[in-house]
Amino acid sequence: MNFCRNLLVGTVITVSALSHASSEKSRFEKLELFNKVLHLIETQYYRDVDTEKLVDGALKGMLNTLDPHSTFLDKTVFEKMQEDTKGEYGGLGIEVTQKDGVLIVVTPIEDTPAYKAGIKAGDKIVEINHESTLGITLEESVDKMKGELGQKISLGILRNGEKEIRYFDVKREIIKTRPVKSFNKDGFVIIRLNQFQKDSGKYIEEAIISQRKKLDNKVKGFILDLRSNPGGLLDEAVNVASIFLKDGVVVSTEGRDPKNKEIRYVKKSGHKELELPIAVLINGSSASASEIVAGALQDQKRALIIGTQSFGKGSVQTISQLTEDQGLKLTIAQYMTPKGRKIQAIGIKPDVEVLPAEGEWLRENLSDDGYIREADLRNHLTATIETPAEKEERIKREKSQRLKRIERAKKNKEITASVADAEIRKYDPENDYQIIQGIRLLQAVSKY
């Protein structure tokens, strides 16, 4: 009996070893194929080629087959990525993505040149300095938009529902983003956070102290405005959530092995604001860290989530330095809310849907509020692994939903035809319909 058991174990080990050897052989053969193609290009292509560019292009192509956020970072992109989370860099001030080879604005960052010029979420950037953006990578497009300070760059924009290209001349500036703005209305403190960059949590705490003084400590509640906030640093998401939560989980991440789960907890508590009612405003451009905060406050029943469904970026990327000036951004995990909800390609659904009284949500697009979401991106990851049948069903369902959204947008398009772009873009908390509704809802909640 022991002999049979030992023989069986020995057989399994042998099969495993053979399988590993076969896998290694297959990988070696593919690398040999790559080498042959590279050699043929270098020796037979009718013009001289830059081998470094060829290899960089191949690496980018390989990463592009995975998901919209995994990418190879060449020297230029890698250096500029180091700048972006520090709150100061040269550029136009827009977050962009790519869908089916088309460069699309996710959101313009508030108070930046692009924002002031009138660039909008959902705009398709079809030309940069009168050169087509079709056929170039997302990283190359971003690189073209960044450059010498003070110089103007021409962006050719195709806006939804329009056939003519609009041209915007935008001057490159040092982008000194001010992540936090604060106001008060009817005794409620409104905090607008436009990006989760370094010290965002600290800035919010300072804003709270400032507004409390203005209201003589008679604060009735808070509205945390995360609309069009594209995300940023995970640590700052935890810091911001910790301001409004007493304790517990803020977010957890699940990687390739579900057993390797990382959990982030509330860092500190003790704020007077903990007992006051809170509303969080979100929309289709609220992504990543914004969704972490909204999801944490929603799961812990600490805040009322108001607005429209968020973007749905629930994946985690890590930056690995490959060489001195090259890197790899790779999706390694998914975020989950305290209750274990995955938000990838789903987003955070508001407790109370409140549409803007006017604006981009009425314009024809893939989404009913005018925003391109994670689920609209090519090769987007799903929250769970699908069977072929489930994938087919999901594709049919998403197509049907898109058609309904487009039809809904068409019906409402006439309403905004007379609304000036500048009026739509202006951030005015006094007259912002969603903020007004948020205050009314908090007033109603505080009565009970």
Coordinates of C-alpha atoms in Angstrom, one line a residue:
M1 CA 0.0 0.0 0.0
N2 CA 2.8 2.4 0.9
F3 CA 4.6 1.4 -2.3
C4 CA 1.5 2.4 -4.3
R5 CA 1.1 5.7 -2.5
N6 CA 4.8 6.6 -3.0
L7 CA 4.6 5.6 -6.6
L8 CA 1.6 7.8 -7.2
V9 CA 3.2 10.8 -5.5
G10 CA 6.3 10.2 -7.6
T11 CA 4.2 10.2 -10.7
V12 CA 2.5 13.5 -9.9
I13 CA 5.8 15.2 -9.2
T14 CA 7.1 13.9 -12.6
V15 CA 4.0 15.1 -14.4
S16 CA 4.3 18.5 -12.7
A17 CA 8.0 18.7 -13.6
L18 CA 7.2 17.8 -17.2
S19 CA 4.5 20.4 -17.3
H20 CA 6.9 23.1 -16.0
A21 CA 9.5 22.1 -18.5
S22 CA 7.0 22.3 -21.3
S23 CA 5.9 25.7 -20.2
E24 CA 9.5 26.9 -20.1
K25 CA 10.2 25.5 -23.6
S26 CA 7.1 27.3 -25.0
R27 CA 8.2 30.6 -23.5
F28 CA 11.7 30.1 -24.9
E29 CA 10.3 29.4 -28.4
K30 CA 8.2 32.6 -28.2
L31 CA 11.2 34.6 -27.2
E32 CA 13.1 33.1 -30.1
L33 CA 10.3 34.1 -32.4
F34 CA 10.5 37.7 -31.1
N35 CA 14.3 37.7 -31.6
K36 CA 13.9 36.5 -35.2
V37 CA 11.4 39.2 -36.0
L38 CA 13.6 41.9 -34.4
H39 CA 16.6 40.6 -36.4
L40 CA 14.7 40.7 -39.7
I41 CA 13.6 44.2 -39.1
E42 CA 17.1 45.4 -38.2
T43 CA 18.7 43.7 -41.2
Q44 CA 16.1 43.9 -43.9
Y45 CA 13.8 46.8 -43.3
Y46 CA 14.4 49.3 -46.1
R47 CA 15.4 52.1 -43.7
D48 CA 17.5 52.2 -40.5
V49 CA 15.5 51.6 -37.4
D50 CA 15.9 52.5 -33.7
T51 CA 16.1 49.2 -31.9
E52 CA 15.2 50.8 -28.6
K53 CA 12.0 52.2 -30.0
L54 CA 11.1 48.9 -31.5
V55 CA 11.5 47.1 -28.2
D56 CA 9.6 49.8 -26.3
G57 CA 6.8 49.5 -28.8
A58 CA 6.7 45.7 -28.5
L59 CA 6.6 46.0 -24.7
K60 CA 3.8 48.5 -24.8
G61 CA 1.8 46.3 -27.2
M62 CA 2.2 43.3 -24.9
L63 CA 0.9 45.3 -21.9
N64 CA -2.0 46.8 -23.9
T65 CA -3.5 43.3 -24.4
L66 CA -4.0 43.0 -20.6
D67 CA -6.2 45.9 -19.5
P68 CA -6.5 49.7 -19.9
H69 CA -4.2 50.6 -17.0
S70 CA -1.3 48.2 -17.4
T71 CA 1.5 49.8 -19.4
F72 CA 5.2 49.9 -20.1
L73 CA 6.7 53.3 -19.0
D74 CA 9.5 54.5 -21.2
K75 CA 12.0 57.1 -20.0
T76 CA 9.8 60.2 -20.7
V77 CA 6.6 58.8 -19.3
F78 CA 8.4 57.3 -16.2
E79 CA 10.0 60.6 -15.3
K80 CA 6.7 62.5 -15.7
M81 CA 4.8 60.0 -13.7
Q82 CA 7.0 60.8 -10.7
E83 CA 5.9 64.4 -11.0
D84 CA 2.1 63.9 -11.3
T85 CA 1.3 62.9 -7.7
K86 CA 3.3 65.7 -6.1
G87 CA 0.8 68.4 -7.0
E88 CA 3.0 70.4 -9.3
Y89 CA 4.0 69.6 -12.9
G90 CA 4.0 71.1 -16.4
G91 CA 1.1 70.4 -18.7
L92 CA -2.6 71.2 -19.5
G93 CA -4.3 69.6 -16.5
I94 CA -6.5 66.9 -17.9
E95 CA -7.0 63.2 -17.1
V96 CA -7.3 61.2 -20.3
T97 CA -8.0 57.6 -21.3
Q98 CA -8.2 55.7 -24.6
K99 CA -11.1 53.7 -26.0
D100 CA -10.8 51.9 -29.3
G101 CA -7.8 54.0 -30.2
V102 CA -9.6 57.3 -29.5
L103 CA -8.2 59.7 -26.9
I104 CA -11.0 60.7 -24.5
V105 CA -11.0 63.2 -21.7
V106 CA -12.0 61.6 -18.4
T107 CA -12.0 64.9 -16.6
P108 CA -10.3 68.3 -16.7
I109 CA -8.7 69.1 -13.3
E110 CA -10.2 72.2 -11.7
D111 CA -8.4 75.5 -12.1
T112 CA -6.0 74.2 -14.7
P113 CA -5.5 75.6 -18.3
A114 CA -7.6 72.9 -19.9
Y115 CA -10.4 73.5 -17.4
K116 CA -10.4 77.2 -18.0
A117 CA -10.3 76.7 -21.8
G118 CA -13.6 74.8 -21.6
I119 CA -12.4 71.2 -22.2
K120 CA -15.0 68.8 -20.9
A121 CA -15.3 65.2 -19.7
G122 CA -16.2 63.0 -22.6
D123 CA -14.5 65.2 -25.2
K124 CA -12.6 63.2 -27.9
I125 CA -9.1 64.6 -28.6
V126 CA -8.7 63.8 -32.3
E127 CA -5.8 66.2 -33.0
I128 CA -2.8 67.5 -31.0
N129 CA -1.1 70.4 -32.8
H130 CA -3.1 69.5 -35.9
E131 CA -1.7 65.9 -36.0
S132 CA -4.1 63.1 -35.7
T133 CA -4.1 61.1 -32.4
L134 CA -5.4 57.9 -34.1
G135 CA -2.8 55.1 -34.1
I136 CA -0.7 56.5 -31.2
T137 CA -0.6 55.2 -27.7
L138 CA -2.1 56.8 -24.6
E139 CA 1.4 57.5 -23.3
E140 CA 2.6 59.1 -26.5
S141 CA -0.5 61.3 -26.5
V142 CA 0.1 62.5 -23.0
D143 CA 3.8 63.1 -23.9
K144 CA 2.7 65.3 -26.8
M145 CA 0.5 67.4 -24.5
K146 CA 3.3 68.1 -22.0
G147 CA 6.3 70.2 -23.0
E148 CA 7.9 73.6 -22.8
L149 CA 6.1 75.9 -20.3
G150 CA 4.4 78.9 -21.7
Q151 CA 3.9 77.4 -25.2
K152 CA 0.4 77.0 -26.6
I153 CA -0.8 73.7 -27.8
S154 CA -3.7 73.2 -30.2
L155 CA -6.2 70.5 -29.3
G156 CA -8.7 69.3 -31.9
I157 CA -11.9 68.3 -30.0
L158 CA -14.8 66.3 -31.3
R159 CA -17.7 66.9 -28.9
N160 CA -20.5 64.4 -28.6
G161 CA -23.5 65.3 -30.8
E162 CA -21.3 67.6 -33.0
K163 CA -19.8 66.8 -36.4
E164 CA -17.3 69.7 -36.6
I165 CA -14.0 69.7 -34.8
R166 CA -13.5 72.4 -32.3
Y167 CA -10.0 73.8 -31.8
F168 CA -8.7 75.0 -28.4
D169 CA -5.4 76.8 -27.9
V170 CA -4.3 75.9 -24.4
K171 CA -1.1 77.2 -22.8
R172 CA 1.2 74.8 -20.9
E173 CA 1.7 75.9 -17.3
I174 CA 3.1 74.5 -14.1
I175 CA 0.1 72.7 -12.7
K176 CA -0.2 73.7 -9.1
T177 CA -3.3 71.9 -8.2
R178 CA -5.2 73.1 -5.2
P179 CA -6.9 69.9 -4.1
V180 CA -9.3 71.3 -1.6
K181 CA -11.8 74.1 -1.7
S182 CA -14.3 74.8 1.1
F183 CA -17.5 76.8 1.4
N184 CA -20.5 77.0 3.7
K185 CA -24.2 77.2 3.0
D186 CA -27.1 77.2 5.4
G187 CA -24.8 76.0 8.2
F188 CA -23.4 73.1 6.1
V189 CA -19.7 72.9 5.2
I190 CA -19.0 71.9 1.6
I191 CA -15.6 70.5 0.9
R192 CA -14.6 70.0 -2.7
L193 CA -11.6 67.6 -3.3
N194 CA -10.5 67.5 -6.9
Q195 CA -7.7 65.0 -6.6
F196 CA -6.1 62.7 -4.0
Q197 CA -2.6 64.0 -3.9
K198 CA -0.1 64.3 -1.1
D199 CA -1.5 65.9 2.1
S200 CA -5.1 66.0 0.8
G201 CA -6.3 64.7 4.2
K202 CA -4.4 67.4 6.0
Y203 CA -5.9 70.1 3.7
I204 CA -9.4 68.8 4.4
E205 CA -8.8 69.0 8.2
E206 CA -7.6 72.5 7.8
A207 CA -10.6 73.4 5.7
I208 CA -12.9 72.0 8.4
I209 CA -11.2 74.1 11.1
S210 CA -11.5 77.2 9.0
Q211 CA -15.2 76.7 8.2
R212 CA -16.1 75.9 11.7
K213 CA -14.6 79.2 12.8
K214 CA -16.6 81.0 10.2
L215 CA -19.8 79.3 11.4
D216 CA -18.9 80.0 15.1
N217 CA -18.8 76.2 15.6
K218 CA -22.4 75.8 14.6
V219 CA -21.9 73.3 11.9
K220 CA -25.0 71.3 10.9
G221 CA -23.3 68.8 8.6
F222 CA -20.9 68.2 5.7
I223 CA -21.0 67.7 2.0
L224 CA -17.8 66.0 0.6
D225 CA -17.8 66.8 -3.1
L226 CA -15.9 64.1 -5.0
R227 CA -17.5 64.8 -8.4
S228 CA -15.0 64.5 -11.3
N229 CA -12.2 63.5 -8.9
P230 CA -10.1 61.0 -10.8
G231 CA -8.5 59.5 -7.7
G232 CA -4.8 59.5 -6.8
L233 CA -2.9 58.2 -3.8
L234 CA -4.4 55.3 -1.8
D235 CA -2.8 56.5 1.5
E236 CA -4.7 59.8 1.1
A237 CA -8.0 58.0 0.4
V238 CA -7.5 56.2 3.8
N239 CA -6.6 59.6 5.4
V240 CA -9.7 61.3 4.1
A241 CA -12.0 58.5 5.0
S242 CA -10.4 58.4 8.5
I243 CA -11.6 62.0 9.1
F244 CA -15.2 60.9 9.0
L245 CA -15.1 57.3 10.4
K246 CA -14.6 56.3 14.0
D247 CA -12.9 52.9 13.3
G248 CA -13.1 49.8 11.1
V249 CA -12.0 48.9 7.6
V250 CA -11.6 51.6 4.9
V251 CA -10.6 49.3 2.0
S252 CA -9.1 45.9 1.2
T253 CA -7.3 44.6 -1.8
E254 CA -7.4 41.1 -3.3
G255 CA -4.7 39.9 -5.7
R256 CA -4.0 36.9 -7.8
D257 CA -4.1 34.7 -4.7
P258 CA -7.3 35.6 -2.7
K259 CA -5.6 34.5 0.5
N260 CA -3.1 37.4 0.2
K261 CA -5.5 40.1 1.2
E262 CA -4.4 43.5 2.4
I263 CA -6.7 45.5 4.7
R264 CA -6.5 49.2 5.4
Y265 CA -8.1 50.5 8.6
V266 CA -9.1 53.9 9.8
K267 CA -6.0 55.6 11.0
K268 CA -7.3 57.9 13.7
S269 CA -10.6 59.3 15.1
G270 CA -11.8 61.8 17.6
H271 CA -13.1 64.5 15.3
K272 CA -16.2 66.5 16.4
E273 CA -17.5 66.0 12.9
L274 CA -18.0 62.3 13.5
E275 CA -21.5 62.7 14.8
L276 CA -22.7 65.2 12.2
P277 CA -24.6 64.1 9.1
I278 CA -22.5 63.8 5.9
A279 CA -23.3 63.5 2.2
V280 CA -20.8 62.5 -0.5
L281 CA -21.4 63.7 -4.1
I282 CA -20.2 61.5 -6.9
N283 CA -20.6 61.3 -10.7
G284 CA -19.3 59.3 -13.7
S285 CA -15.8 60.8 -13.4
S286 CA -15.4 60.0 -9.7
A287 CA -12.9 57.2 -9.8
S288 CA -10.5 55.0 -7.9
A289 CA -9.6 56.8 -4.6
S290 CA -12.9 58.7 -4.8
E291 CA -14.8 55.4 -5.0
I292 CA -12.8 54.0 -2.1
V293 CA -13.9 56.9 0.2
A294 CA -17.5 56.8 -1.0
G295 CA -17.7 53.1 -0.7
A296 CA -16.2 53.1 2.8
L297 CA -18.6 55.8 4.1
Q298 CA -21.6 54.0 2.4
D299 CA -20.8 50.6 3.8
Q300 CA -20.3 51.9 7.3
K301 CA -23.6 53.9 6.9
R302 CA -21.7 57.0 7.8
A303 CA -22.7 59.1 4.8
L304 CA -25.5 59.5 2.2
I305 CA -24.1 59.0 -1.3
I306 CA -25.7 61.4 -3.7
G307 CA -25.4 62.0 -7.5
T308 CA -24.8 59.5 -10.3
Q309 CA -23.0 56.2 -10.6
S310 CA -19.2 56.5 -10.3
F311 CA -16.6 55.5 -12.9
G312 CA -15.8 52.0 -11.7
K313 CA -12.0 51.8 -11.5
G314 CA -11.5 49.2 -8.8
S315 CA -8.2 47.9 -9.9
V316 CA -4.8 48.3 -8.2
Q317 CA -1.7 49.2 -10.1
T318 CA 1.9 49.0 -8.9
I319 CA 4.9 50.8 -10.4
S320 CA 8.0 48.7 -10.8
Q321 CA 11.3 50.3 -11.7
L322 CA 12.9 48.1 -14.5
T323 CA 15.9 50.2 -15.2
E324 CA 17.2 53.6 -14.1
D325 CA 14.7 55.4 -16.2
Q326 CA 12.1 52.8 -17.3
G327 CA 9.2 51.2 -15.4
L328 CA 6.2 49.0 -15.5
K329 CA 2.7 49.8 -14.4
L330 CA 0.9 46.5 -13.8
T331 CA -2.6 45.7 -12.4
I332 CA -2.0 43.4 -9.5
A333 CA -5.3 43.4 -7.5
Q334 CA -8.8 44.8 -7.0
Y335 CA -10.2 47.1 -4.4
M336 CA -13.0 46.0 -2.2
T337 CA -15.2 48.1 0.1
P338 CA -15.5 47.2 3.8
K339 CA -18.4 44.8 3.0
G340 CA -16.4 43.1 0.3
R341 CA -18.1 44.8 -2.7
K342 CA -15.9 44.9 -5.8
I343 CA -16.3 48.1 -7.7
Q344 CA -14.3 47.2 -10.9
A345 CA -16.3 48.1 -14.0
I346 CA -19.3 48.5 -11.6
G347 CA -18.7 51.6 -9.6
I348 CA -20.5 53.0 -6.6
K349 CA -24.2 53.4 -6.9
P350 CA -25.6 56.4 -5.0
D351 CA -28.1 56.0 -2.3
V352 CA -30.1 58.8 -3.9
E353 CA -29.7 59.5 -7.6
V354 CA -29.6 63.2 -8.2
L355 CA -28.9 64.4 -11.7
P356 CA -27.6 67.8 -12.5
A357 CA -30.3 70.3 -13.4
E358 CA -28.3 71.1 -16.5
G359 CA -25.1 70.2 -18.1
E360 CA -23.1 67.4 -19.7
W361 CA -25.1 64.6 -18.4
L362 CA -27.8 65.4 -21.0
R363 CA -25.4 65.2 -23.9
E364 CA -25.3 62.1 -26.1
N365 CA -22.6 59.6 -25.0
L366 CA -22.1 56.0 -24.0
S367 CA -23.4 56.9 -20.5
D368 CA -26.6 58.6 -19.5
D369 CA -24.7 61.4 -17.8
G370 CA -22.2 62.0 -20.5
Y371 CA -19.2 60.2 -18.9
I372 CA -17.0 57.4 -20.3
R373 CA -16.8 54.8 -17.5
E374 CA -14.4 51.9 -16.9
A375 CA -16.9 49.4 -18.3
D376 CA -16.8 51.3 -21.6
L377 CA -13.0 50.8 -22.0
R378 CA -11.5 48.2 -24.3
N379 CA -10.2 45.1 -22.4
H380 CA -11.6 46.3 -19.1
L381 CA -11.3 43.9 -16.3
T382 CA -14.5 42.5 -14.8
A383 CA -15.0 42.2 -11.0
T384 CA -15.1 38.4 -11.2
I385 CA -13.8 35.8 -13.6
E386 CA -16.4 35.0 -16.2
T387 CA -17.4 31.9 -18.1
P388 CA -17.7 32.3 -21.9
A389 CA -21.5 32.2 -21.6
E390 CA -21.4 34.9 -18.8
K391 CA -19.1 37.1 -20.9
E392 CA -21.5 36.8 -23.9
E393 CA -24.5 37.7 -21.8
R394 CA -22.6 40.7 -20.2
I395 CA -21.7 42.1 -23.6
K396 CA -25.3 41.8 -24.8
R397 CA -26.5 43.5 -21.6
E398 CA -23.9 46.3 -21.8
K399 CA -24.9 47.0 -25.5
S400 CA -28.5 47.2 -24.5
Q401 CA -27.8 49.6 -21.7
R402 CA -25.6 51.8 -23.9
L403 CA -28.5 52.1 -26.4
K404 CA -30.9 53.1 -23.7
R405 CA -28.4 55.7 -22.4
I406 CA -28.0 57.2 -25.9
E407 CA -31.7 57.4 -26.4
R408 CA -32.2 59.0 -23.0
A409 CA -29.5 61.6 -23.8
K410 CA -31.0 62.4 -27.2
K411 CA -34.4 63.2 -25.7
N412 CA -32.8 65.7 -23.3
K413 CA -30.2 67.2 -25.6
E414 CA -32.5 70.1 -26.6
I415 CA -32.7 71.3 -23.1
T416 CA -29.1 72.2 -22.9
A417 CA -28.8 73.7 -26.4
S418 CA -29.2 77.2 -25.1
V419 CA -27.0 76.7 -22.0
A420 CA -23.6 78.4 -22.4
D421 CA -20.6 76.2 -21.9
A422 CA -19.1 78.7 -19.4
E423 CA -22.3 78.5 -17.3
I424 CA -22.2 74.7 -17.3
R425 CA -18.5 74.6 -16.3
K426 CA -18.7 77.2 -13.5
Y427 CA -18.4 75.7 -10.1
D428 CA -21.0 77.6 -8.0
P429 CA -21.9 75.9 -4.7
E430 CA -24.6 78.5 -4.0
N431 CA -26.6 77.5 -7.1
D432 CA -25.3 73.9 -7.7
Y433 CA -28.5 71.8 -7.9
Q434 CA -26.8 68.6 -6.5
I435 CA -25.4 70.5 -3.6
I436 CA -28.7 72.1 -2.8
Q437 CA -30.4 68.7 -2.9
G438 CA -27.7 67.3 -0.7
I439 CA -28.3 69.9 1.9
R440 CA -32.1 69.3 1.8
L441 CA -31.6 65.6 2.2
L442 CA -29.3 66.1 5.2
Q443 CA -31.7 68.5 6.7
A444 CA -34.5 65.9 6.4
V445 CA -32.2 63.2 7.8
S446 CA -31.2 65.3 10.8
K447 CA -34.9 65.7 11.9
Y448 CA -35.2 62.0 12.7

